[in-house]
Tab-separated table of C-alpha atoms and ligand atoms in Angstrom:
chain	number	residue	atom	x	y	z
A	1	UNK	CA	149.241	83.740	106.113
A	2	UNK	CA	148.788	83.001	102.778
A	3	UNK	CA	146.100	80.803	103.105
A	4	UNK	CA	144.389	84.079	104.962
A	5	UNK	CA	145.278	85.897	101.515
A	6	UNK	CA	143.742	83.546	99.270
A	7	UNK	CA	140.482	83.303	101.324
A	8	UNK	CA	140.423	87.519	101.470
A	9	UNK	CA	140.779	87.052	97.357
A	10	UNK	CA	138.639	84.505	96.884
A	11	UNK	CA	135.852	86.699	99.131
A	12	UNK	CA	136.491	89.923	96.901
A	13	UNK	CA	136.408	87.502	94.130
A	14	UNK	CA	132.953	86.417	95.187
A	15	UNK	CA	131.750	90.078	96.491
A	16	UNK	CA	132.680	91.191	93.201
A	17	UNK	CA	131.118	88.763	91.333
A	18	UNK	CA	127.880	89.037	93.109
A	19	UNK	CA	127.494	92.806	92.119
A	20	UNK	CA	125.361	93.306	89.600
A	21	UNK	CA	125.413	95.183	87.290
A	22	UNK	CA	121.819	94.720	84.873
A	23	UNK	CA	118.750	94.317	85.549
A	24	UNK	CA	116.279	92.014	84.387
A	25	UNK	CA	113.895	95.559	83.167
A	26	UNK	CA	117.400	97.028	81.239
A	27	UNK	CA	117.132	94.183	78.808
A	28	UNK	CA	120.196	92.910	79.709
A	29	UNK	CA	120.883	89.239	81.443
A	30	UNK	CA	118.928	88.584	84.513
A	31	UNK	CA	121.202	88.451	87.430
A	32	UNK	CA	120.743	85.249	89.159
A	33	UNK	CA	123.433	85.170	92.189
A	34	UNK	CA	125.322	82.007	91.173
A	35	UNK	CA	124.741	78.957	87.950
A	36	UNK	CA	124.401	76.632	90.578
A	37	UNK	CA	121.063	74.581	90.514
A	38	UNK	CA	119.740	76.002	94.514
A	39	UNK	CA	116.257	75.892	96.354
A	40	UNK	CA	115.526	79.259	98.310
A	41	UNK	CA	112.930	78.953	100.649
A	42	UNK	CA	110.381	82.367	100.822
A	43	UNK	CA	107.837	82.586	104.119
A	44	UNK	CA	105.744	85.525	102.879
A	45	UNK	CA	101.626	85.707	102.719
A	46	UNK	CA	99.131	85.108	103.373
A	47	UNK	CA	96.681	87.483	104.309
A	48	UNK	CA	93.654	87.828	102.055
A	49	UNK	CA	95.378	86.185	98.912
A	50	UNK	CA	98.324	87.325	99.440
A	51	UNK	CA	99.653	83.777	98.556
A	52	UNK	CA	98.839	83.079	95.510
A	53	UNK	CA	99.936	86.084	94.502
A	54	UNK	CA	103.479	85.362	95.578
A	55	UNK	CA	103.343	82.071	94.680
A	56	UNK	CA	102.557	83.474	90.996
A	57	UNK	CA	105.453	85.225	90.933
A	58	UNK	CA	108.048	83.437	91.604
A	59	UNK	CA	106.746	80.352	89.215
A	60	UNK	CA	107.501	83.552	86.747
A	61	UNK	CA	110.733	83.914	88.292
A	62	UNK	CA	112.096	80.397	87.884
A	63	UNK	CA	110.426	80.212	84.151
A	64	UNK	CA	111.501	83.345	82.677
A	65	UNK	CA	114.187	84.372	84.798
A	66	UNK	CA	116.584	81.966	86.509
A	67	UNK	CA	115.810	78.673	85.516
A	68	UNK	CA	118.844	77.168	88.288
A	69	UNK	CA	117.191	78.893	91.344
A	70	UNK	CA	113.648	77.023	92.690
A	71	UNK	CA	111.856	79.533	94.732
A	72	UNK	CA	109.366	77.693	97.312
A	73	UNK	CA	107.050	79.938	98.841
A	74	UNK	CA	105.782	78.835	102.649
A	75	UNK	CA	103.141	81.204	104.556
A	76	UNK	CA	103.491	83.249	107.757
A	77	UNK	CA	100.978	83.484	110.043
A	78	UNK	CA	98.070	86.471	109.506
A	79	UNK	CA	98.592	88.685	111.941
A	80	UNK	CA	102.001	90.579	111.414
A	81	UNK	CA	102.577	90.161	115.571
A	82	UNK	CA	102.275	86.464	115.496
A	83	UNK	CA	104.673	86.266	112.291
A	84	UNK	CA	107.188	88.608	114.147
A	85	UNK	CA	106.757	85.992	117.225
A	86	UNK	CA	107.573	83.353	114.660
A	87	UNK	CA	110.419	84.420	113.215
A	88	UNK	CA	112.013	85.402	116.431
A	89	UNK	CA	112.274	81.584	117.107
A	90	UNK	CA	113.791	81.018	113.775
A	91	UNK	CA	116.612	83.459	114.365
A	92	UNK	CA	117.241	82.279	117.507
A	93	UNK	CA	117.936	78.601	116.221
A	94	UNK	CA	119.705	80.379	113.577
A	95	UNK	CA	118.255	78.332	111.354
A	96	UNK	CA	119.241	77.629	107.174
A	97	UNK	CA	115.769	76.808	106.599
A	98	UNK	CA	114.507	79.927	105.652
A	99	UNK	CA	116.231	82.284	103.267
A	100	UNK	CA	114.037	85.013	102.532
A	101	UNK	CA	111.924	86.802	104.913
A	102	UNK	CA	108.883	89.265	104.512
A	103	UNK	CA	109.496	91.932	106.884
A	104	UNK	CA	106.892	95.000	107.832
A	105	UNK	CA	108.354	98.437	108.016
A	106	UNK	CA	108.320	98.508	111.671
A	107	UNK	CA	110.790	95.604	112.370
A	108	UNK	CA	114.140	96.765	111.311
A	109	UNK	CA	115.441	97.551	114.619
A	110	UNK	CA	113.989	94.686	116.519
A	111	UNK	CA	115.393	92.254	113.937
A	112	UNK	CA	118.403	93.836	112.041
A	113	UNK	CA	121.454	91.380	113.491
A	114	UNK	CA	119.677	88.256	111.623
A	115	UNK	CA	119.683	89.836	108.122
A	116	UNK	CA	122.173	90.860	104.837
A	117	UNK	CA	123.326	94.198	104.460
A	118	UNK	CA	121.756	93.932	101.203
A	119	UNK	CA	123.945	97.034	100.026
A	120	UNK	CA	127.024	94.929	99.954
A	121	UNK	CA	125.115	92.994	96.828
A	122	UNK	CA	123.236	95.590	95.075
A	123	UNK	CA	125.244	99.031	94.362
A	124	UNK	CA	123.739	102.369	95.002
A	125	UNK	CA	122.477	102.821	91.585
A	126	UNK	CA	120.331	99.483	91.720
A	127	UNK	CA	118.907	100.899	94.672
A	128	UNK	CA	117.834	104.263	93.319
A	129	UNK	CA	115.011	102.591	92.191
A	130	UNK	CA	113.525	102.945	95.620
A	131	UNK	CA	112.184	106.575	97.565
A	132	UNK	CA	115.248	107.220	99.394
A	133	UNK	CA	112.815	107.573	102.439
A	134	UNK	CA	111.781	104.122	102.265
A	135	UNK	CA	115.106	103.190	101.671
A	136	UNK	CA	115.697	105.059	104.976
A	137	UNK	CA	113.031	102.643	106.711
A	138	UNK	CA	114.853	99.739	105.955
A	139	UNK	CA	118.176	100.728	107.044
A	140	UNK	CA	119.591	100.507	110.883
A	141	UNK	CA	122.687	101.388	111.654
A	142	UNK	CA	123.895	101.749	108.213
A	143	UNK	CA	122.987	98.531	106.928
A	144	UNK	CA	120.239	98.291	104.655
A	145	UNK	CA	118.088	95.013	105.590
A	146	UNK	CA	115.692	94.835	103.237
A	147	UNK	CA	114.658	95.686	100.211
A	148	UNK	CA	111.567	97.567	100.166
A	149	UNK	CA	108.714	95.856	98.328
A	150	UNK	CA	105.133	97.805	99.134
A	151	UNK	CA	104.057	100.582	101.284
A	152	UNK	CA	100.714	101.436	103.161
A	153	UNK	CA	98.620	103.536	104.523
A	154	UNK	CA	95.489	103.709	106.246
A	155	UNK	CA	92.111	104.276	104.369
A	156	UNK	CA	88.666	104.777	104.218
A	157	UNK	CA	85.867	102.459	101.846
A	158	UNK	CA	82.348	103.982	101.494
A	159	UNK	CA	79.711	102.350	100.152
A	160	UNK	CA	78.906	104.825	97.211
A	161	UNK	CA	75.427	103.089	96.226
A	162	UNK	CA	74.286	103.567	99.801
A	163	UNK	CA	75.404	106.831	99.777
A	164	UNK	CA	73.552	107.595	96.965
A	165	UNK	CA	70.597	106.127	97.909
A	166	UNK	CA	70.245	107.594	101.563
A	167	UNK	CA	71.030	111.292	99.617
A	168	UNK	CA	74.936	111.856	101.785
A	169	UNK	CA	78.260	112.616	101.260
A	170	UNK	CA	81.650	111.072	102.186
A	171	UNK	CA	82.275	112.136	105.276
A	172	UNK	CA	85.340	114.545	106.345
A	173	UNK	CA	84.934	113.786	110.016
A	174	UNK	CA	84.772	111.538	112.963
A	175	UNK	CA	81.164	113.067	113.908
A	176	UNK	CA	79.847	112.876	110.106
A	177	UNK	CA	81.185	109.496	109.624
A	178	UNK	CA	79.445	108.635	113.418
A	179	UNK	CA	75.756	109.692	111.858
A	180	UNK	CA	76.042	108.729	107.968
A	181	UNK	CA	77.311	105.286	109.696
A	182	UNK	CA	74.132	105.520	111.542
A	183	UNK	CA	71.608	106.369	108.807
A	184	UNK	CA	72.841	103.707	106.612
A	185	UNK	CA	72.794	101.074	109.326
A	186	UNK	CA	69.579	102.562	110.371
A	187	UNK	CA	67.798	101.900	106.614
A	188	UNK	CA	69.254	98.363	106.120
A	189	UNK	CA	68.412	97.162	108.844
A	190	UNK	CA	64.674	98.410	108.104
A	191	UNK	CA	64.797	97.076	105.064
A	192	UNK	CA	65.664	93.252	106.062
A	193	UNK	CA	69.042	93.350	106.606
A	194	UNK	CA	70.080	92.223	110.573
A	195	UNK	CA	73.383	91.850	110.080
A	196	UNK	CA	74.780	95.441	108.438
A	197	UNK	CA	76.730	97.344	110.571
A	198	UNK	CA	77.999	101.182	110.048
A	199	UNK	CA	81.713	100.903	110.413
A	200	UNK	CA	84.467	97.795	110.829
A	201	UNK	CA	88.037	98.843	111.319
A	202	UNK	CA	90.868	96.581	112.991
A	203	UNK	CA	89.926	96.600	117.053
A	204	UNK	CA	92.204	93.147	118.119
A	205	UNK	CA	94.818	93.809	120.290
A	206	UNK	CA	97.581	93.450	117.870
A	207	UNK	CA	100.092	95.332	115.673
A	208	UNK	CA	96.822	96.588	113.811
A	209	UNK	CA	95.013	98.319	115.985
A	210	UNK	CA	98.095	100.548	117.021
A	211	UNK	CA	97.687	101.134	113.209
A	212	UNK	CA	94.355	102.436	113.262
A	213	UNK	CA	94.932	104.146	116.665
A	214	UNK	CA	97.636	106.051	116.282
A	215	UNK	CA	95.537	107.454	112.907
A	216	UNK	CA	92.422	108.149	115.108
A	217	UNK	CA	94.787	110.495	117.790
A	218	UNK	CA	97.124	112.239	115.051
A	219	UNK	CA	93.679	112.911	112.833
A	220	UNK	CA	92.678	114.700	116.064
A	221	UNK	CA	95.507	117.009	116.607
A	222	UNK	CA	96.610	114.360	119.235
A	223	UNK	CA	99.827	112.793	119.575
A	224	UNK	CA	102.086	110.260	117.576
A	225	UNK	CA	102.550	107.613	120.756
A	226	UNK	CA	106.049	109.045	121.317
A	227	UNK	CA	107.748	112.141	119.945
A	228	UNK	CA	110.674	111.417	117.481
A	229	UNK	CA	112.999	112.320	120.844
A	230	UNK	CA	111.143	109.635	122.753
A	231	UNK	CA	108.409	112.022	124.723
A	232	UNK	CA	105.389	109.617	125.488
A	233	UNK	CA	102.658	111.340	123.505
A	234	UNK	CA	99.472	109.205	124.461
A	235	UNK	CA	97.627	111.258	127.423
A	236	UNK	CA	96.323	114.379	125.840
A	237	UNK	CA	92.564	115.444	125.689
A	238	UNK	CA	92.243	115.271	121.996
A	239	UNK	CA	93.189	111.972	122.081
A	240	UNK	CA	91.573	110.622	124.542
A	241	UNK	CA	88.631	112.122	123.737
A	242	UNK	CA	88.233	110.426	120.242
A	243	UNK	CA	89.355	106.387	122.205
A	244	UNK	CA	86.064	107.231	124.276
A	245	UNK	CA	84.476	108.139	120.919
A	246	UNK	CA	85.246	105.433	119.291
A	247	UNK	CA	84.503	103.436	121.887
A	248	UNK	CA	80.856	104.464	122.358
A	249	UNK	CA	80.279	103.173	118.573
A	250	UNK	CA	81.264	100.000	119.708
A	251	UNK	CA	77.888	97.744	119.907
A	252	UNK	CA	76.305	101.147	117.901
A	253	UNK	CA	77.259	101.396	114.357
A	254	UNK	CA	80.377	98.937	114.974
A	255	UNK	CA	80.447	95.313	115.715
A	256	UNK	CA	81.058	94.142	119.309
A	257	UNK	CA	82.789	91.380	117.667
A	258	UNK	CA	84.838	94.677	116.550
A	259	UNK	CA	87.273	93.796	119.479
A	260	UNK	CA	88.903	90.657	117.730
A	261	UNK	CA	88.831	91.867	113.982
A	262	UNK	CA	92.184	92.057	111.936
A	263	UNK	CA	92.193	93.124	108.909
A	264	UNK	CA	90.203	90.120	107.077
A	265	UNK	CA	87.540	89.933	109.790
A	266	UNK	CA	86.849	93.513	108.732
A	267	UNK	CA	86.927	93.011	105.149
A	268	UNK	CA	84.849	89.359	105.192
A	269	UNK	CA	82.239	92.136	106.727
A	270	UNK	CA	82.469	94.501	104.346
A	271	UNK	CA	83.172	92.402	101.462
A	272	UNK	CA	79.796	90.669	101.891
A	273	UNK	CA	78.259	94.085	101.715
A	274	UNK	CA	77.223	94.250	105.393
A	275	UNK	CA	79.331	97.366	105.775
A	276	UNK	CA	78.373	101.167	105.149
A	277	UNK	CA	82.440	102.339	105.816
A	278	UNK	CA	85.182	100.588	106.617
A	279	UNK	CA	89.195	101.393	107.511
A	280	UNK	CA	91.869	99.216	105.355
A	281	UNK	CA	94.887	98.777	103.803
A	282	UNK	CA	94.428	99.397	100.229
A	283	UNK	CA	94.870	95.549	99.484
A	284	UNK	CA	91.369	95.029	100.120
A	285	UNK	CA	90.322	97.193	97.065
A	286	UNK	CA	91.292	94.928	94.817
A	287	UNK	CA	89.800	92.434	96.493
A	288	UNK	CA	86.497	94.086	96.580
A	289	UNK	CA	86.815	94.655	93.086
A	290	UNK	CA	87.463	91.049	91.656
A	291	UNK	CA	84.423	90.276	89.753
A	292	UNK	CA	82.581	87.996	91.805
A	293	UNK	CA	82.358	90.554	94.807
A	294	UNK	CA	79.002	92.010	95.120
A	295	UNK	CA	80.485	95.187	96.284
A	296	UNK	CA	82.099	95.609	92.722
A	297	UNK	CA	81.579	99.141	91.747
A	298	UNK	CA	79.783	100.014	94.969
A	299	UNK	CA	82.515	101.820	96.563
A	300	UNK	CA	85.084	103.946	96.781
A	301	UNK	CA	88.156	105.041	98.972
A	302	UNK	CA	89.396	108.105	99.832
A	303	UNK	CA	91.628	109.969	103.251
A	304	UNK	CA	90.157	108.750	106.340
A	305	UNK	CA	88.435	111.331	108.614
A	306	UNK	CA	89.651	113.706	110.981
A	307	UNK	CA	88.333	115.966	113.684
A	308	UNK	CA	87.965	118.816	111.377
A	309	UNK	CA	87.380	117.990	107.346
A	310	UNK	CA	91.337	117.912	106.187
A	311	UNK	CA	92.858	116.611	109.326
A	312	UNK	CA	93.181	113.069	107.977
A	313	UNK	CA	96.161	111.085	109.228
A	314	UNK	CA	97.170	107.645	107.756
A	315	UNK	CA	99.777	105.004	109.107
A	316	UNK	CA	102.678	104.637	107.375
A	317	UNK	CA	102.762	100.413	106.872
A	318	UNK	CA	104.432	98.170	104.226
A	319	UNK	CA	107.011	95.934	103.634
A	320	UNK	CA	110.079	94.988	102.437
A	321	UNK	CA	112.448	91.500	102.129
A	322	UNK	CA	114.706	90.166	103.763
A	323	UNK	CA	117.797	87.851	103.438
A	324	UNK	CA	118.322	85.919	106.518
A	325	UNK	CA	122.333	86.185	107.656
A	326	UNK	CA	121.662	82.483	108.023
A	327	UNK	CA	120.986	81.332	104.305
A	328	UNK	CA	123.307	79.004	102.863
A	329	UNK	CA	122.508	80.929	99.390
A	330	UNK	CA	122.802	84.315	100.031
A	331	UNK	CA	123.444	85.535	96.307
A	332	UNK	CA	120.056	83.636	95.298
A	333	UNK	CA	117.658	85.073	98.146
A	334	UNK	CA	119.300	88.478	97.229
A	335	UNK	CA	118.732	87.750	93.883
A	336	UNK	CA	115.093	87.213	93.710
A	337	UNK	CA	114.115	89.545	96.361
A	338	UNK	CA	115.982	92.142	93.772
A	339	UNK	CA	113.730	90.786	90.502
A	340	UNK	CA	110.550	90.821	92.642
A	341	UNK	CA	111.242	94.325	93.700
A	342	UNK	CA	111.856	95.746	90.180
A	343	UNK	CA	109.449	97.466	87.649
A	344	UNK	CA	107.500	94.423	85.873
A	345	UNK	CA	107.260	92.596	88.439
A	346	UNK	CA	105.979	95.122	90.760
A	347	UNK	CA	103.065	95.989	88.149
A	348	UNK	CA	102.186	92.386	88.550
A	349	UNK	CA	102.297	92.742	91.876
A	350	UNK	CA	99.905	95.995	92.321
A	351	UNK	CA	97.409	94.841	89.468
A	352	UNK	CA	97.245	91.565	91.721
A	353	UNK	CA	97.356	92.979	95.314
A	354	UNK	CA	96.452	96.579	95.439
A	355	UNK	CA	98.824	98.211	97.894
A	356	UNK	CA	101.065	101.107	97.764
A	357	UNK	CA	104.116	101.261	95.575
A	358	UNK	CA	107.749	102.132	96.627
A	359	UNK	CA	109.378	102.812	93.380
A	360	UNK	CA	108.189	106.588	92.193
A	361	UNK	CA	107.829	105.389	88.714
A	362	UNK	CA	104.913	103.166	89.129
A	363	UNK	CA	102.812	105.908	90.282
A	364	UNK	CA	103.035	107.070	86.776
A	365	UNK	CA	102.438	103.574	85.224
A	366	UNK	CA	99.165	104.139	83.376
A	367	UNK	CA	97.897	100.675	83.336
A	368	UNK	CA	98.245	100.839	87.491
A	369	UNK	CA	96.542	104.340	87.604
A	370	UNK	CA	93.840	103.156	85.999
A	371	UNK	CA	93.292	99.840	87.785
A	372	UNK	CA	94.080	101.569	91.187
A	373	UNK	CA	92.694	104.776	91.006
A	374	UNK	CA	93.465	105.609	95.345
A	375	UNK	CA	97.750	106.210	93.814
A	376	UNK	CA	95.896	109.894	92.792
A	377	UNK	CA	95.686	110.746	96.095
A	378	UNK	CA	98.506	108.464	97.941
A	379	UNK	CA	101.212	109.168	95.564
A	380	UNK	CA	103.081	111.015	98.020
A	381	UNK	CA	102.462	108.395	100.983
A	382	UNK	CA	105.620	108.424	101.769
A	383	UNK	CA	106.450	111.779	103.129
A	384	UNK	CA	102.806	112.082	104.219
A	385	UNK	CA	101.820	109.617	106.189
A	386	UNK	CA	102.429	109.039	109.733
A	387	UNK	CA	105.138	106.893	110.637
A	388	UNK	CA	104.895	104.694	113.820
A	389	UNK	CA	107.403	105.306	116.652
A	390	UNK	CA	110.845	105.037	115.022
A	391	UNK	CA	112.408	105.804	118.111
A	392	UNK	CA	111.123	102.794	120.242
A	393	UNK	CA	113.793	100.804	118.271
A	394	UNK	CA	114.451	97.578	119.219
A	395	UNK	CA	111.333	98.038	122.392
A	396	UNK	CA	109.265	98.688	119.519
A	397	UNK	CA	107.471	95.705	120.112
A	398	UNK	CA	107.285	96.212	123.812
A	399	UNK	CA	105.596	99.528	123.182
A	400	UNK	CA	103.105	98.949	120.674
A	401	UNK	CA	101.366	95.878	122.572
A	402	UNK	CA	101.476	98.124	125.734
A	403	UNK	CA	99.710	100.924	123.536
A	404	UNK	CA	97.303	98.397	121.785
A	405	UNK	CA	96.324	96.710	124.854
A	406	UNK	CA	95.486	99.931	126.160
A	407	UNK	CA	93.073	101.163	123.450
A	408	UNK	CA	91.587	97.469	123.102
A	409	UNK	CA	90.769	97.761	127.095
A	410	UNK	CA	89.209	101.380	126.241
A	411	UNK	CA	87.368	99.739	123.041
A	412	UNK	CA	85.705	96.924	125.335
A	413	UNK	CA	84.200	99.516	127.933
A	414	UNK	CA	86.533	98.126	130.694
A	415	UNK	CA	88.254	101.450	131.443
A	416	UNK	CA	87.549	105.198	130.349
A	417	UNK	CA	90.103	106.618	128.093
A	418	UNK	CA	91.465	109.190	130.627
A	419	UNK	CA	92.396	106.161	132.746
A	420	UNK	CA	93.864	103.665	130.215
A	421	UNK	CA	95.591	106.415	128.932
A	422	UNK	CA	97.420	107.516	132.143
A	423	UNK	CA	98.437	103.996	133.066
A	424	UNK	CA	99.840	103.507	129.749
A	425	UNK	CA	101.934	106.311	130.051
A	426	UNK	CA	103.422	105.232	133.319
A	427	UNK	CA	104.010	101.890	131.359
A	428	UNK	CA	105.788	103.480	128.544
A	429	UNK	CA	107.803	105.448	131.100
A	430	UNK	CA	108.651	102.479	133.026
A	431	UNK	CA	110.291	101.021	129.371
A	432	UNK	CA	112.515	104.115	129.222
A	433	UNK	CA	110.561	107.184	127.414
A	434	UNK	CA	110.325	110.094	128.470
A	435	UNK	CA	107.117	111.451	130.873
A	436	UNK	CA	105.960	114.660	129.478
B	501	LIG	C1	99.739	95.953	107.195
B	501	LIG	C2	100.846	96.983	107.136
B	501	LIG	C3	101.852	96.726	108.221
B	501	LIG	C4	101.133	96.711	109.562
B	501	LIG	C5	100.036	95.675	109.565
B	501	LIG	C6	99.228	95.722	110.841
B	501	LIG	O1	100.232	94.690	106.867
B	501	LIG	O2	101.474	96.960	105.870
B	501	LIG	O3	102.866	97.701	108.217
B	501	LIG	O4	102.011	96.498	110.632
B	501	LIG	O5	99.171	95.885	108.483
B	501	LIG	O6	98.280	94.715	110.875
């Protein structure tokens, strides 16, 4: 019995201890989760640079921060469905080997049981750094398992030059975006260039293309894959009448090679300027603005399209971090994913990587307004954009490849949207939602 008391006291002790109380932007000591000399292992990247990036920071971490704590940073795979795949077998060997994770928004559920309740380390008033709806993101059941790092939405790049020179606008919609794509294509092509295409956007059957999807059916007055109370939401006639859309522009203005592009086959197209539009994340305007692209001041971004001029819809992505419940140094992973998610190092971050931020202050950081000039009209991304399925909780994954497989199948002209559409929502039905 007393032994039990002294390890409950010597717990609270520790709990207690691990609270912190400043943080690193207050001026005050860095909190560093323990004195001891530990190695915390990181698998984040790696998509596009993402890397280095990381890899950046956290050299900053151990030289200016915590000294005691060495921060090794090992890549996940590109695509965010194979590094879910991955780290599913890491759970399941409950393995030490990896103490920090790098988790997109859409995981929670699905992976919950194998991380921290990071709100038994950092109190309520550490967190109210974060949106509270991104905060809301993160948490299942209660338990907060990550801290949220970046956010996301879908986009649209334009060419501006080409604009310019072929005399037209941005365009508002689907159909105007369909025939500038065209007249662009059209002219380069003319002029010498074979290879430049009117549109790329993310067409592999992977967590991706649900992405870009789900923001072609809302941005048609369509519906969100399933209602927040689980009603399948996939077979309307808006909806399926911008998948057969879309499809017809595959082999047109869009690449056939369309149907296995993730996000950096779609950018190594545009980013050699052999794109009039394209649809990203807002990491690749960085990217296209380093100073060896030759798009460099050639482009801009702005709300994607919609059926009518103002019915844009973006997908809510992002992600947090994550301590694994299976980390020998909890107080350390929690530690560092807490100074990489605060103020200065976030700027790095952004001025680095682009992206969307989670904390509401950096949208009023005036070196990031200036270097990112899309937080003007994404600033309130977080109520706005369109969240995927919430409700498929842990069968999110189950859902969204049914749902991707469906539109890839439309995309590659082996079944008409009407059909794909109806057989996917006999599939979603058969994994529990609702028929409408
Ligand atoms: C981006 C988004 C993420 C999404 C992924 C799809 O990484 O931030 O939420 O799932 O793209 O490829």
């Amino acid at each position: 019995m007393a032994k039990r008391m002294l390890v409950l006291a010597l717990i609270a002790v520790l709990a207690i201890g691990a609270l912190p109380t400043v943080s690193a932007q207050d001026g005050g000591d860095v909190w560093c989760g323990t004195d001891e000399p530990v190695t915390i292992t990181f698998i984040a990247g790696t998509v596009g640079g993402e890397h280095e990036v990381y890899a950046a920071l956290a050299e900053r971490f151990m030289a200016e921060a915590c000294p005691n704590v060495t921060v090794k940073v090992v890549e996940r795979p590109e695509s965010t469905t194979e590094t879910l795949a991955q780290y599913q077998q890491f759970f399941e060997g409950q393995s030490a080997e990896l103490d920090l994770f790098m988790v997109d928004v859409v995981w929670p559920a699905m992976i919950a049981e194998h991380l921290v309740d990071i709100s038994e380390y950092a109190d309520d008033e550490l967190l109210s750094r974060f949106y509270p709806a991104v905060l809301d993101a993160y948490t299942v059941e209660g338990r907060l398992v990550a801290f949220p790092w970046f956010a996301g939405g879908g986009m649209l790049y334009s060419r501006t030059d080409l604009l310019e020179k072929y005399g037209l606008e941005i365009p508002q919609t689907w159909d105007e975006l369909a025939a500038t794509a065209k007249t662009i294509q059209d002219g380069e092509r003319a002029e010498g260039n074979a290879n430049f295409w009117g549109f790329v956007f993310q067409g592999s059957p992977y967590e991706g293309l649900t992405c870009d999807a789900l923001e072609w059916q809302v941005s048609s007055g369509g519906g969100r894959i399933l209602s927040p109370e689980g009603v399948i939401e996939v077979n309307d006639p808006a909806s399926i009448e911008i998948f057969d859309q879309v499809a017809s522009w595959v082999g047109d203005i869009v690449p056939p090679d369309v149907l296995s592009y993730t996000e950096e086959e779609s950018r190594a197209v545009w980013q050699a300027g052999n794109a009039a539009f394209m649809r990203n994340w807002a990491y690749a305007y960085t990217l296209g603005q380093a100073d060896d692209a030759v798009i460099k001041d050639k482009f801009t971004v702005t709300p994607l399209p919609g059926k009518e001029p103002g019915m844009s819809a973006a997908t809510l992505g992002g992600w947090g971090i994550a301590v694994s419940k299976y980390s020998a140094n909890t107080e350390a992973a929690v530690a560092f994913a807490n100074w990489l998610t605060e103020y200065d190092a976030l700027v790095e971050f952004h001025l680095a990587r682009g992206e969307q931020p989670v904390l509401p202050a950096l949208y009023e950081d005036a070196e990031l307004q200036e270097a990112l000039p899309y937080l003007a009209f994404t600033s309130d991304i977080l109520e706005s954009a369109t969240p995927r399925p919430g409700v498929a909780g842990t069968q999110y994954a189950a859902v969204s490849e049914a749902y991707y497989t469906a539109v890839n199948e439309v995309l590659a002209g082996n079944k008409a949207a009407a059909t794909a559409m109806g057989d996917l929502e006999l599939a979603l039905a058969d994994l529990g939602f609702e028929l409408p």
